[in-house]
PDB file of C-alpha atoms in Angstrom:
ATOM      1  CA  PHE A 114      95.938  94.399 101.056  1.00  0.00           C
ATOM      2  CA  ASN A 115      97.921  92.806 103.902  1.00  0.00           C
ATOM      3  CA  PHE A 116      98.558  89.180 104.746  1.00  0.00           C
ATOM      4  CA  ILE A 117     100.320  87.431 107.635  1.00  0.00           C
ATOM      5  CA  ASP A 118     101.839  83.965 107.745  1.00  0.00           C
ATOM      6  CA  ASN A 119      99.200  81.575 109.165  1.00  0.00           C
ATOM      7  CA  ASP A 120     101.810  79.337 110.838  1.00  0.00           C
ATOM      8  CA  TYR A 121     102.840  82.236 113.047  1.00  0.00           C
ATOM      9  CA  LEU A 122      99.218  83.054 113.914  1.00  0.00           C
ATOM     10  CA  GLU A 123      98.570  79.425 114.882  1.00  0.00           C
ATOM     11  CA  LYS A 124     101.575  79.508 117.240  1.00  0.00           C
ATOM     12  CA  LEU A 125     100.304  82.722 118.807  1.00  0.00           C
ATOM     13  CA  GLY A 126      96.878  81.140 119.262  1.00  0.00           C
ATOM     14  CA  ALA A 127      98.381  78.094 120.960  1.00  0.00           C
ATOM     15  CA  ILE A 128     100.338  80.311 123.341  1.00  0.00           C
ATOM     16  CA  LYS A 129      97.231  82.359 124.102  1.00  0.00           C
ATOM     17  CA  THR A 130      95.306  79.199 125.038  1.00  0.00           C
ATOM     18  CA  GLY A 131      97.992  78.184 127.523  1.00  0.00           C
ATOM     19  CA  ASN A 132     100.320  75.901 125.530  1.00  0.00           C
ATOM     20  CA  THR A 133     103.693  76.988 126.910  1.00  0.00           C
ATOM     21  CA  ASN A 134     105.636  74.432 124.827  1.00  0.00           C
ATOM     22  CA  ILE A 135     105.357  76.576 121.690  1.00  0.00           C
ATOM     23  CA  ILE A 136     108.460  78.575 120.779  1.00  0.00           C
ATOM     24  CA  LEU A 137     108.254  81.589 118.526  1.00  0.00           C
ATOM     25  CA  ASP A 138     111.552  81.082 116.754  1.00  0.00           C
ATOM     26  CA  SER A 139     111.079  83.825 114.199  1.00  0.00           C
ATOM     27  CA  LEU A 140     109.323  87.090 113.587  1.00  0.00           C
ATOM     28  CA  ALA A 141     105.971  87.143 111.851  1.00  0.00           C
ATOM     29  CA  THR A 142     106.155  87.414 108.084  1.00  0.00           C
ATOM     30  CA  PHE A 143     103.822  89.968 106.559  1.00  0.00           C
ATOM     31  CA  TYR A 144     103.033  90.413 102.888  1.00  0.00           C
ATOM     32  CA  ALA A 145     101.321  93.363 101.254  1.00  0.00           C
ATOM     33  CA  TYR A 146     100.443  94.703  97.861  1.00  0.00           C
ATOM     34  CA  LYS A 147      99.010  98.039  96.860  1.00  0.00           C
ATOM     35  CA  ILE A 148      96.504  98.935  94.168  1.00  0.00           C
ATOM     36  CA  SER A 149      96.558 102.411  92.665  1.00  0.00           C
ATOM     37  CA  PHE A 150      94.211 103.802  90.051  1.00  0.00           C
ATOM     38  CA  LEU A 151      96.039 105.154  87.011  1.00  0.00           C
ATOM     39  CA  ASN A 152      94.964 108.620  85.855  1.00  0.00           C
ATOM     40  CA  ALA A 153      92.131 108.750  88.400  1.00  0.00           C
ATOM     41  CA  ASN A 154      90.264 111.975  89.115  1.00  0.00           C
ATOM     42  CA  PRO A 155      92.210 113.780  91.853  1.00  0.00           C
ATOM     43  CA  ASP A 156      89.019 115.316  93.233  1.00  0.00           C
ATOM     44  CA  ASN A 157      87.063 112.092  93.757  1.00  0.00           C
ATOM     45  CA  LYS A 158      84.972 111.869  96.917  1.00  0.00           C
ATOM     46  CA  ILE A 159      85.437 109.084  99.474  1.00  0.00           C
ATOM     47  CA  SER A 160      82.451 108.101 101.589  1.00  0.00           C
ATOM     48  CA  ALA A 161      82.344 105.612 104.452  1.00  0.00           C
ATOM     49  CA  LYS A 162      79.245 103.759 105.585  1.00  0.00           C
ATOM     50  CA  HIS A 163      78.317 101.482 108.467  1.00  0.00           C
ATOM     51  CA  PRO A 164      81.020 102.137 111.092  1.00  0.00           C
ATOM     52  CA  PHE A 165      82.182  99.239 113.256  1.00  0.00           C
ATOM     53  CA  GLU A 166      82.434  99.568 117.023  1.00  0.00           C
ATOM     54  CA  GLU A 167      86.096  98.589 117.018  1.00  0.00           C
ATOM     55  CA  TYR A 168      88.960 100.725 115.758  1.00  0.00           C
ATOM     56  CA  LEU A 169      92.593 100.288 114.743  1.00  0.00           C
ATOM     57  CA  ASN A 170      95.839 101.711 116.054  1.00  0.00           C
ATOM     58  CA  TYR A 171      98.907 102.158 113.845  1.00  0.00           C
ATOM     59  CA  TYR A 172     102.258 102.606 115.591  1.00  0.00           C
ATOM     60  CA  ILE A 173     104.755 102.633 112.752  1.00  0.00           C
ATOM     61  CA  GLY A 174     108.409 103.081 113.621  1.00  0.00           C
ATOM     62  CA  ASN A 175     109.791 105.205 116.431  1.00  0.00           C
ATOM     63  CA  ASP A 176     108.387 108.533 115.255  1.00  0.00           C
ATOM     64  CA  PRO A 177     105.176 109.363 117.186  1.00  0.00           C
ATOM     65  CA  SER A 178     104.181 111.878 114.500  1.00  0.00           C
ATOM     66  CA  ARG A 179     103.556 108.878 112.186  1.00  0.00           C
ATOM     67  CA  TRP A 180     101.390 107.052 114.724  1.00  0.00           C
ATOM     68  CA  GLN A 181      97.618 106.990 114.395  1.00  0.00           C
ATOM     69  CA  SER A 182      95.248 105.775 117.066  1.00  0.00           C
ATOM     70  CA  HIS A 183      91.496 105.177 117.191  1.00  0.00           C
ATOM     71  CA  VAL A 184      91.230 104.885 113.400  1.00  0.00           C
ATOM     72  CA  GLN A 185      87.597 104.100 112.637  1.00  0.00           C
ATOM     73  CA  LYS A 186      86.719 100.942 110.664  1.00  0.00           C
ATOM     74  CA  TYR A 187      83.790 100.831 108.235  1.00  0.00           C
ATOM     75  CA  ALA A 188      81.865  98.036 106.536  1.00  0.00           C
ATOM     76  CA  GLU A 189      81.830  99.900 103.220  1.00  0.00           C
ATOM     77  CA  ILE A 190      84.016 102.505 101.538  1.00  0.00           C
ATOM     78  CA  GLU A 191      83.095 104.093  98.207  1.00  0.00           C
ATOM     79  CA  TYR A 192      85.261 106.220  95.936  1.00  0.00           C
ATOM     80  CA  GLU A 193      82.809 108.356  94.010  1.00  0.00           C
ATOM     81  CA  ASN A 194      83.744 109.563  90.530  1.00  0.00           C
ATOM     82  CA  ILE A 195      87.181 107.953  90.661  1.00  0.00           C
ATOM     83  CA  TYR A 196      86.932 108.225  86.888  1.00  0.00           C
ATOM     84  CA  ASP A 197      84.277 110.277  85.113  1.00  0.00           C
ATOM     85  CA  GLY A 198      81.016 108.412  85.732  1.00  0.00           C
ATOM     86  CA  ILE A 199      82.706 105.509  87.560  1.00  0.00           C
ATOM     87  CA  ASN A 200      82.625 104.668  91.275  1.00  0.00           C
ATOM     88  CA  ILE A 201      84.313 101.810  93.134  1.00  0.00           C
ATOM     89  CA  LYS A 202      82.843 100.375  96.307  1.00  0.00           C
ATOM     90  CA  TYR A 203      84.827  98.158  98.730  1.00  0.00           C
ATOM     91  CA  TYR A 204      83.080  95.970 101.297  1.00  0.00           C
ATOM     92  CA  GLU A 205      83.375  92.706 103.182  1.00  0.00           C
ATOM     93  CA  GLN A 206      81.282  89.688 102.256  1.00  0.00           C
ATOM     94  CA  TYR A 207      81.634  86.222 103.788  1.00  0.00           C
ATOM     95  CA  ASN A 208      84.935  87.189 105.481  1.00  0.00           C
ATOM     96  CA  THR A 209      86.555  88.307 102.259  1.00  0.00           C
ATOM     97  CA  TYR A 210      86.970  91.742 100.723  1.00  0.00           C
ATOM     98  CA  LYS A 211      85.018  92.493  97.587  1.00  0.00           C
ATOM     99  CA  TYR A 212      84.684  95.465  95.286  1.00  0.00           C
ATOM    100  CA  ASP A 213      82.090  96.660  92.810  1.00  0.00           C
ATOM    101  CA  VAL A 214      82.868  98.962  89.919  1.00  0.00           C
ATOM    102  CA  ILE A 215      79.760 101.042  89.258  1.00  0.00           C
ATOM    103  CA  VAL A 216      79.668 102.495  85.749  1.00  0.00           C
ATOM    104  CA  GLN A 217      77.113 105.153  84.854  1.00  0.00           C
ATOM    105  CA  PRO A 218      75.596 105.293  81.343  1.00  0.00           C
ATOM    106  CA  HIS A 219      78.034 106.632  78.723  1.00  0.00           C
ATOM    107  CA  ALA A 220      81.076 106.373  81.058  1.00  0.00           C
ATOM    108  CA  ASP A 221      84.197 104.870  79.498  1.00  0.00           C
ATOM    109  CA  ILE A 222      85.197 101.653  81.308  1.00  0.00           C
ATOM    110  CA  ALA A 223      88.433 101.638  79.260  1.00  0.00           C
ATOM    111  CA  SER A 224      89.682 104.488  81.474  1.00  0.00           C
ATOM    112  CA  PHE A 225      89.509 102.258  84.584  1.00  0.00           C
ATOM    113  CA  LYS A 226      92.994 100.845  85.267  1.00  0.00           C
ATOM    114  CA  MET A 227      94.315  99.328  88.514  1.00  0.00           C
ATOM    115  CA  LYS A 228      98.090  99.140  88.979  1.00  0.00           C
ATOM    116  CA  TYR A 229      99.263  96.389  91.346  1.00  0.00           C
ATOM    117  CA  GLU A 230     102.479  97.095  93.243  1.00  0.00           C
ATOM    118  CA  GLY A 231     104.263  94.625  95.520  1.00  0.00           C
ATOM    119  CA  ALA A 232     102.728  91.429  94.140  1.00  0.00           C
ATOM    120  CA  ASP A 233     105.194  88.795  92.952  1.00  0.00           C
ATOM    121  CA  LYS A 234     103.138  87.784  89.935  1.00  0.00           C
ATOM    122  CA  ILE A 235      99.810  88.712  88.352  1.00  0.00           C
ATOM    123  CA  TYR A 236      98.318  86.647  85.546  1.00  0.00           C
ATOM    124  CA  LEU A 237      95.125  85.231  84.095  1.00  0.00           C
ATOM    125  CA  LYS A 238      94.342  81.541  84.323  1.00  0.00           C
ATOM    126  CA  GLY A 239      91.339  81.105  82.128  1.00  0.00           C
ATOM    127  CA  LYS A 240      89.026  83.962  83.128  1.00  0.00           C
ATOM    128  CA  THR A 241      90.365  84.156  86.719  1.00  0.00           C
ATOM    129  CA  LEU A 242      92.777  86.860  87.893  1.00  0.00           C
ATOM    130  CA  ASN A 243      95.601  85.355  89.974  1.00  0.00           C
ATOM    131  CA  ILE A 244      97.771  87.417  92.308  1.00  0.00           C
ATOM    132  CA  HIS A 245     100.768  85.779  94.021  1.00  0.00           C
ATOM    133  CA  ILE A 246     102.559  87.329  96.971  1.00  0.00           C
ATOM    134  CA  GLY A 247     104.883  85.349  99.228  1.00  0.00           C
ATOM    135  CA  LYS A 248     103.103  82.171 100.348  1.00  0.00           C
ATOM    136  CA  PHE A 249      99.718  83.512  99.313  1.00  0.00           C
ATOM    137  CA  SER A 250      97.682  83.212  96.152  1.00  0.00           C
ATOM    138  CA  ILE A 251      94.614  85.374  95.653  1.00  0.00           C
ATOM    139  CA  CYS A 252      92.110  84.507  92.944  1.00  0.00           C
ATOM    140  CA  GLU A 253      89.489  86.911  91.658  1.00  0.00           C
ATOM    141  CA  LEU A 254      86.771  85.199  89.683  1.00  0.00           C
ATOM    142  CA  ARG A 255      85.688  86.485  86.295  1.00  0.00           C
ATOM    143  CA  PRO A 256      83.898  89.816  86.684  1.00  0.00           C
ATOM    144  CA  TYR A 257      80.129  89.688  86.856  1.00  0.00           C
ATOM    145  CA  ALA A 258      78.806  92.630  84.878  1.00  0.00           C
ATOM    146  CA  TYR A 259      75.247  93.702  84.212  1.00  0.00           C
ATOM    147  CA  GLN A 260      73.077  96.680  83.423  1.00  0.00           C
ATOM    148  CA  ILE A 261      69.525  97.477  84.394  1.00  0.00           C
ATOM    149  CA  ASP A 262      67.308  98.201  81.407  1.00  0.00           C
ATOM    150  CA  ASP A 263      64.372 100.613  81.145  1.00  0.00           C
ATOM    151  CA  ASN A 264      62.008  97.921  82.502  1.00  0.00           C
ATOM    152  CA  ASN A 265      64.205  97.367  85.585  1.00  0.00           C
ATOM    153  CA  ASN A 266      65.417  93.991  84.296  1.00  0.00           C
ATOM    154  CA  ILE A 267      69.007  92.867  84.800  1.00  0.00           C
ATOM    155  CA  GLN A 268      70.831  92.297  81.510  1.00  0.00           C
ATOM    156  CA  LYS A 269      74.109  90.369  81.855  1.00  0.00           C
ATOM    157  CA  ILE A 270      77.132  91.790  80.006  1.00  0.00           C
ATOM    158  CA  ASP A 271      80.227  89.817  79.019  1.00  0.00           C
ATOM    159  CA  CYS A 272      83.226  91.207  80.865  1.00  0.00           C
ATOM    160  CA  ASP A 273      86.769  89.931  81.340  1.00  0.00           C
ATOM    161  CA  PHE A 274      89.953  90.997  83.071  1.00  0.00           C
ATOM    162  CA  VAL A 275      92.854  92.282  80.984  1.00  0.00           C
ATOM    163  CA  VAL A 276      96.357  92.109  82.489  1.00  0.00           C
ATOM    164  CA  GLU A 277      99.330  93.968  81.047  1.00  0.00           C
ATOM    165  CA  ASN A 278     102.487  94.900  82.988  1.00  0.00           C
ATOM    166  CA  ASN A 279     100.794  94.541  86.405  1.00  0.00           C
ATOM    167  CA  ILE A 280      97.940  96.783  85.266  1.00  0.00           C
ATOM    168  CA  VAL A 281      94.463  95.273  85.415  1.00  0.00           C
ATOM    169  CA  SER A 282      91.555  96.627  83.411  1.00  0.00           C
ATOM    170  CA  PHE A 283      88.264  95.302  82.046  1.00  0.00           C
ATOM    171  CA  GLU A 284      87.185  94.361  78.553  1.00  0.00           C
ATOM    172  CA  ILE A 285      83.496  94.442  77.682  1.00  0.00           C
TER     173      ILE A 285
END
């Protein structure tokens, strides 16, 4: 996940709209953290759905071999069988990124562990997961968990985050 300082973006926007009195007196400040899945299946399948018309270009450093252009963007990415019987789906909803952890019957949710790297602080405040990085604070609300019974009814399941040494898991 990547973040950029909003003050800098506002200055760029003012310049773009013709305000020549704005001075960019510093470089943009970017923040990023990475999530890796501990002990995940190495042979999981990644599927992408709903491609966007636009694409991204990545020109990192001075080495053209590291550059990537015309990288396709998608509305939804799913890692299938990231753990035995567990998928994770990433998507955008209301201009924010969301994810669903899809657990098949008899799969072990205790195996699902996300390691956060690069965040300044990760902690629980009540049932909410809080991630601090630079000037930014990201809050993930308590997980909403449910199962569909034999009659196709949704049965809510109590589920909470567990945080230990920058590793986030779920407790049901």
